[in-house]
Short mmCIF file of C-alpha atoms in Angstrom, two decimals:
data_model
loop_
_atom_site.label_atom_id
_atom_site.label_comp_id
_atom_site.label_asym_id
_atom_site.label_seq_id
_atom_site.Cartn_x
_atom_site.Cartn_y
_atom_site.Cartn_z
CA MET A 1 -15.06 8.22 -63.14
CA ASN A 2 -11.28 8.02 -62.94
CA GLU A 3 -10.01 10.99 -64.95
CA ASN A 4 -7.16 9.02 -66.49
CA ALA A 5 -9.59 6.29 -67.57
CA SER A 6 -11.71 8.92 -69.34
CA VAL A 7 -8.62 10.37 -71.01
CA PHE A 8 -7.48 6.93 -72.12
CA ARG A 9 -10.90 6.01 -73.52
CA ALA A 10 -11.10 9.29 -75.43
CA LEU A 11 -7.73 8.61 -77.08
CA HIS A 12 -9.34 5.70 -78.95
CA HIS A 13 -12.13 7.72 -80.55
CA GLY A 14 -12.37 10.32 -83.26
CA ARG A 15 -9.05 9.33 -84.82
CA PRO A 16 -8.71 9.89 -88.57
CA PRO A 17 -7.60 6.97 -90.77
CA GLY A 18 -3.84 6.75 -90.79
CA ASP A 19 -3.49 8.16 -87.27
CA PRO A 20 -3.87 5.20 -84.91
CA LEU A 21 -3.10 5.45 -81.21
CA VAL A 22 0.43 4.09 -80.76
CA LEU A 23 1.00 2.53 -77.35
CA PRO A 24 4.54 1.40 -76.54
CA GLY A 25 4.88 -1.39 -74.01
CA PRO A 26 7.07 -0.64 -70.96
CA TRP A 27 8.41 -3.59 -69.01
CA ASP A 28 9.59 -1.65 -65.95
CA ALA A 29 9.49 1.82 -64.40
CA ALA A 30 12.62 3.02 -66.22
CA SER A 31 11.33 2.12 -69.67
CA ALA A 32 7.94 3.65 -68.83
CA ARG A 33 9.61 6.96 -68.03
CA VAL A 34 11.57 6.86 -71.28
CA PHE A 35 8.37 6.40 -73.29
CA GLU A 36 6.56 9.14 -71.39
CA GLU A 37 9.46 11.56 -71.86
CA ALA A 38 9.42 10.75 -75.59
CA GLY A 39 5.89 12.13 -75.73
CA PHE A 40 3.58 9.10 -75.88
CA PRO A 41 0.17 9.97 -74.40
CA ALA A 42 -0.42 6.53 -72.84
CA LEU A 43 1.30 3.17 -72.36
CA ALA A 44 0.28 -0.49 -72.46
CA THR A 45 2.34 -3.09 -70.62
CA PRO A 46 3.07 -6.41 -72.39
CA SER A 47 2.80 -9.46 -70.13
CA ALA A 48 5.64 -11.24 -71.94
CA GLY A 49 7.95 -8.24 -71.65
CA VAL A 50 7.20 -7.80 -67.96
CA ALA A 51 7.70 -11.54 -67.44
CA ALA A 52 11.13 -11.38 -69.07
CA SER A 53 12.14 -8.42 -66.91
CA LEU A 54 11.20 -10.44 -63.81
CA GLY A 55 13.01 -13.56 -64.95
CA TYR A 56 9.97 -15.61 -65.97
CA ALA A 57 8.92 -17.27 -69.20
CA ASP A 58 5.86 -15.83 -70.91
CA GLY A 59 2.73 -16.96 -69.11
CA ARG A 60 4.62 -18.06 -65.99
CA THR A 61 4.60 -14.87 -63.93
CA PRO A 62 2.83 -15.25 -60.56
CA ALA A 63 -0.15 -12.89 -60.34
CA ALA A 64 1.22 -11.06 -57.30
CA GLU A 65 4.49 -10.29 -59.09
CA MET A 66 2.72 -9.13 -62.25
CA PHE A 67 0.46 -6.74 -60.36
CA ALA A 68 3.41 -5.43 -58.34
CA ALA A 69 5.39 -4.78 -61.53
CA VAL A 70 2.44 -3.08 -63.20
CA SER A 71 1.93 -0.93 -60.11
CA ARG A 72 5.55 0.25 -60.21
CA ILE A 73 5.15 1.17 -63.88
CA ALA A 74 1.91 3.08 -63.28
CA ARG A 75 3.42 4.98 -60.32
CA ALA A 76 6.46 5.98 -62.36
CA VAL A 77 4.54 8.02 -64.95
CA SER A 78 1.72 10.54 -65.17
CA VAL A 79 0.19 9.22 -68.41
CA PRO A 80 -2.51 6.50 -68.40
CA VAL A 81 -1.26 2.91 -68.27
CA SER A 82 -3.13 -0.19 -69.43
CA ALA A 83 -1.99 -3.63 -68.27
CA ASP A 84 -1.86 -6.96 -70.04
CA VAL A 85 -3.07 -9.43 -67.42
CA GLU A 86 -3.23 -12.45 -69.72
CA ALA A 87 -6.41 -14.46 -68.98
CA GLY A 88 -6.86 -12.91 -65.53
CA TYR A 89 -4.90 -15.43 -63.44
CA GLY A 90 -8.04 -17.30 -62.44
CA LEU A 91 -9.29 -14.36 -60.38
CA ALA A 92 -13.00 -13.66 -60.04
CA PRO A 93 -14.02 -10.53 -61.99
CA ASP A 94 -14.53 -8.36 -58.90
CA GLU A 95 -11.15 -9.36 -57.45
CA LEU A 96 -9.43 -8.85 -60.79
CA VAL A 97 -10.89 -5.35 -61.07
CA GLU A 98 -9.90 -4.56 -57.49
CA ARG A 99 -6.29 -5.64 -58.13
CA LEU A 100 -6.09 -3.61 -61.35
CA LEU A 101 -7.45 -0.46 -59.74
CA GLU A 102 -5.13 -0.88 -56.76
CA ALA A 103 -2.24 -1.09 -59.24
CA GLY A 104 -3.25 2.30 -60.63
CA VAL A 105 -3.99 1.28 -64.21
CA VAL A 106 -6.84 2.50 -66.38
CA GLY A 107 -7.28 -0.50 -68.67
CA CYS A 108 -6.48 -4.14 -69.22
CA ASN A 109 -6.02 -6.78 -71.88
CA LEU A 110 -7.91 -10.03 -71.30
CA GLU A 111 -7.31 -12.92 -73.68
CA ASP A 112 -9.79 -15.62 -74.68
CA SER A 113 -7.51 -18.63 -74.44
CA VAL A 114 -6.09 -20.58 -71.51
CA GLY A 115 -3.17 -22.98 -71.87
CA GLY A 116 -3.23 -22.59 -75.63
CA VAL A 117 -6.92 -23.49 -75.94
CA LEU A 118 -9.64 -21.06 -76.97
CA VAL A 119 -12.32 -20.44 -74.35
CA ASP A 120 -15.96 -20.77 -75.36
CA PRO A 121 -16.78 -17.29 -76.72
CA ARG A 122 -20.07 -16.91 -74.83
CA ARG A 123 -18.37 -17.86 -71.59
CA GLN A 124 -15.68 -15.29 -72.30
CA ALA A 125 -18.31 -12.68 -73.14
CA ASP A 126 -20.00 -13.33 -69.80
CA ARG A 127 -16.69 -12.86 -68.00
CA LEU A 128 -16.01 -9.61 -69.84
CA ALA A 129 -19.48 -8.35 -68.92
CA GLU A 130 -18.79 -9.14 -65.27
CA VAL A 131 -15.47 -7.30 -65.41
CA ARG A 132 -17.11 -4.25 -66.95
CA ALA A 133 -19.89 -4.30 -64.37
CA ALA A 134 -17.39 -4.56 -61.50
CA ALA A 135 -15.25 -1.77 -62.95
CA GLY A 136 -18.16 0.62 -63.40
CA GLY A 137 -16.43 2.43 -66.26
CA LEU A 138 -13.10 2.79 -64.42
CA LEU A 139 -11.30 0.36 -66.73
CA PHE A 140 -10.91 0.29 -70.50
CA VAL A 141 -11.29 -3.38 -71.45
CA ASN A 142 -9.33 -4.58 -74.47
CA ALA A 143 -10.60 -8.05 -75.39
CA ARG A 144 -7.85 -10.08 -77.01
CA VAL A 145 -9.06 -12.58 -79.60
CA ASP A 146 -6.68 -15.53 -80.00
CA THR A 147 -8.14 -17.16 -83.10
CA TYR A 148 -5.03 -16.43 -85.18
CA ILE A 149 -2.72 -18.18 -82.73
CA HIS A 150 -4.90 -20.95 -81.29
CA GLY A 151 -7.73 -21.40 -83.78
CA ALA A 152 -8.04 -24.03 -86.51
CA THR A 153 -7.11 -21.61 -89.28
CA ASP A 154 -6.79 -24.42 -91.82
CA ILE A 155 -10.38 -25.53 -91.18
CA VAL A 156 -12.44 -22.40 -90.50
CA ASP A 157 -12.54 -18.91 -91.98
CA VAL A 158 -10.48 -17.20 -89.31
CA VAL A 159 -11.79 -13.73 -90.12
CA THR A 160 -15.40 -14.86 -89.72
CA GLU A 161 -14.58 -16.66 -86.48
CA THR A 162 -12.69 -13.65 -85.17
CA VAL A 163 -15.50 -11.22 -86.02
CA THR A 164 -18.07 -13.51 -84.36
CA ARG A 165 -16.07 -13.54 -81.15
CA ALA A 166 -15.25 -9.84 -81.31
CA ARG A 167 -18.90 -8.87 -81.72
CA LEU A 168 -19.87 -10.94 -78.70
CA TYR A 169 -17.15 -9.26 -76.65
CA ALA A 170 -18.18 -5.80 -77.81
CA GLU A 171 -21.81 -6.55 -76.92
CA ALA A 172 -20.58 -7.63 -73.49
CA GLY A 173 -18.99 -4.22 -72.97
CA ALA A 174 -15.44 -4.54 -74.30
CA ASP A 175 -14.12 -1.13 -75.32
CA CYS A 176 -11.71 -2.52 -77.93
CA VAL A 177 -10.87 -5.86 -79.54
CA TYR A 178 -7.42 -7.22 -80.25
CA PRO A 179 -7.10 -10.03 -82.82
CA ILE A 180 -3.48 -10.69 -82.02
CA MET A 181 -1.29 -11.75 -84.97
CA ALA A 182 -3.96 -10.86 -87.53
CA PRO A 183 -2.17 -10.08 -90.82
CA ALA A 184 -2.48 -6.61 -92.28
CA GLU A 185 -4.57 -7.84 -95.21
CA ASP A 186 -7.31 -9.01 -92.83
CA LEU A 187 -7.64 -5.69 -90.98
CA PRO A 188 -10.20 -4.08 -93.34
CA ARG A 189 -12.65 -7.00 -92.94
CA LEU A 190 -12.06 -7.14 -89.21
CA ALA A 191 -12.55 -3.40 -88.73
CA ALA A 192 -15.71 -3.44 -90.84
CA GLY A 193 -17.12 -6.32 -88.83
CA VAL A 194 -16.82 -4.97 -85.31
CA PRO A 195 -18.40 -1.86 -83.73
CA VAL A 196 -15.51 -0.94 -81.40
CA PRO A 197 -11.90 0.15 -81.96
CA LEU A 198 -9.49 -2.44 -83.33
CA ASN A 199 -6.05 -3.09 -81.83
CA ALA A 200 -3.37 -4.35 -84.23
CA LEU A 201 0.00 -5.84 -83.36
CA SER A 202 2.88 -4.22 -85.23
CA ALA A 203 6.61 -4.52 -85.54
CA PRO A 204 8.35 -1.38 -84.21
CA ASP A 205 9.34 -0.22 -87.69
CA GLY A 206 8.33 3.43 -87.52
CA PRO A 207 5.45 5.75 -88.41
CA ALA A 208 5.02 4.63 -92.02
CA VAL A 209 4.07 1.13 -90.85
CA THR A 210 1.71 2.30 -88.12
CA ARG A 211 0.11 4.80 -90.49
CA ARG A 212 -0.52 2.04 -93.01
CA LEU A 213 -2.13 -0.18 -90.36
CA GLY A 214 -4.34 2.75 -89.41
CA GLU A 215 -5.39 3.20 -93.02
CA LEU A 216 -6.33 -0.50 -93.10
CA GLY A 217 -8.62 -0.13 -90.09
CA ALA A 218 -6.54 -0.29 -86.89
CA THR A 219 -7.41 2.31 -84.26
CA ARG A 220 -4.69 1.28 -81.83
CA ILE A 221 -1.20 -0.16 -82.32
CA THR A 222 0.75 -2.19 -79.77
CA PHE A 223 4.00 -4.13 -80.03
CA GLY A 224 3.81 -6.98 -77.53
CA PRO A 225 7.22 -7.76 -76.02
CA GLN A 226 9.17 -6.60 -79.07
CA LEU A 227 10.42 -3.37 -77.47
CA GLN A 228 11.72 -5.22 -74.40
CA ARG A 229 13.44 -7.74 -76.64
CA GLY A 230 15.00 -4.95 -78.67
CA ALA A 231 16.31 -3.35 -75.50
CA ALA A 232 17.74 -6.69 -74.36
CA ALA A 233 19.47 -7.05 -77.72
CA ALA A 234 20.94 -3.55 -77.31
CA VAL A 235 22.28 -4.51 -73.89
CA GLY A 236 23.80 -7.58 -75.52
CA GLY A 237 25.57 -5.29 -77.96
CA LEU A 238 26.94 -3.20 -75.07
CA ALA A 239 28.15 -6.37 -73.39
CA ASP A 240 29.99 -7.39 -76.55
CA ARG A 241 31.69 -3.96 -76.68
CA LEU A 242 32.76 -4.28 -73.06
CA LEU A 243 34.34 -7.63 -73.89
CA GLY A 244 35.98 -6.22 -77.01
CA ARG A 245 34.05 -8.41 -79.43
#
């Protein structure tokens, strides 16, 4: 088994409440090196942040360019890197796994919606099982659950729907589940309902916030494209200073 994949998987287990795994999201090789030098034990690329760095809107990055960008990030650092590959770009599971391993990553995010529409959960579970089988343990699979952004939250109990999907994905072999945009108050029910680590999305507001999310049940914290957007805003501030504004 890939040593980095084993290291990355181990980082998600045995964590005490209040000490979640914090994974910043690099958007290029330079930002990846900054996060590694700061002391983070692993990184997780955000597809939207990478897209912005390449000049694309979120969800519009060609697969070849996304894998090339992810590969540059993984080569730039010695810590494990997981990649957000959206819904998999229509690739068959074995080809998707091959591309991820060629890029040098140890994990991936796979979301259960396409074009803003939730995929049938059993169909998604089957796909996740095929990815896990093709990877043979070489990839940590983080199954993103999109019920909070694309589900009928005004009609169904979103926590129940999310747990139902998450359990199916865990049974299919997902190592972690990621109910993106789930509010903090829902994390205890979500964590209690699923048998694998829970990924929570957080604002980059410091250790007190991440500690609180860990106490509520999150094992892993990611930030989506927020770090890239913050960096872009900082560059905007530099530009204003250069222009004397």
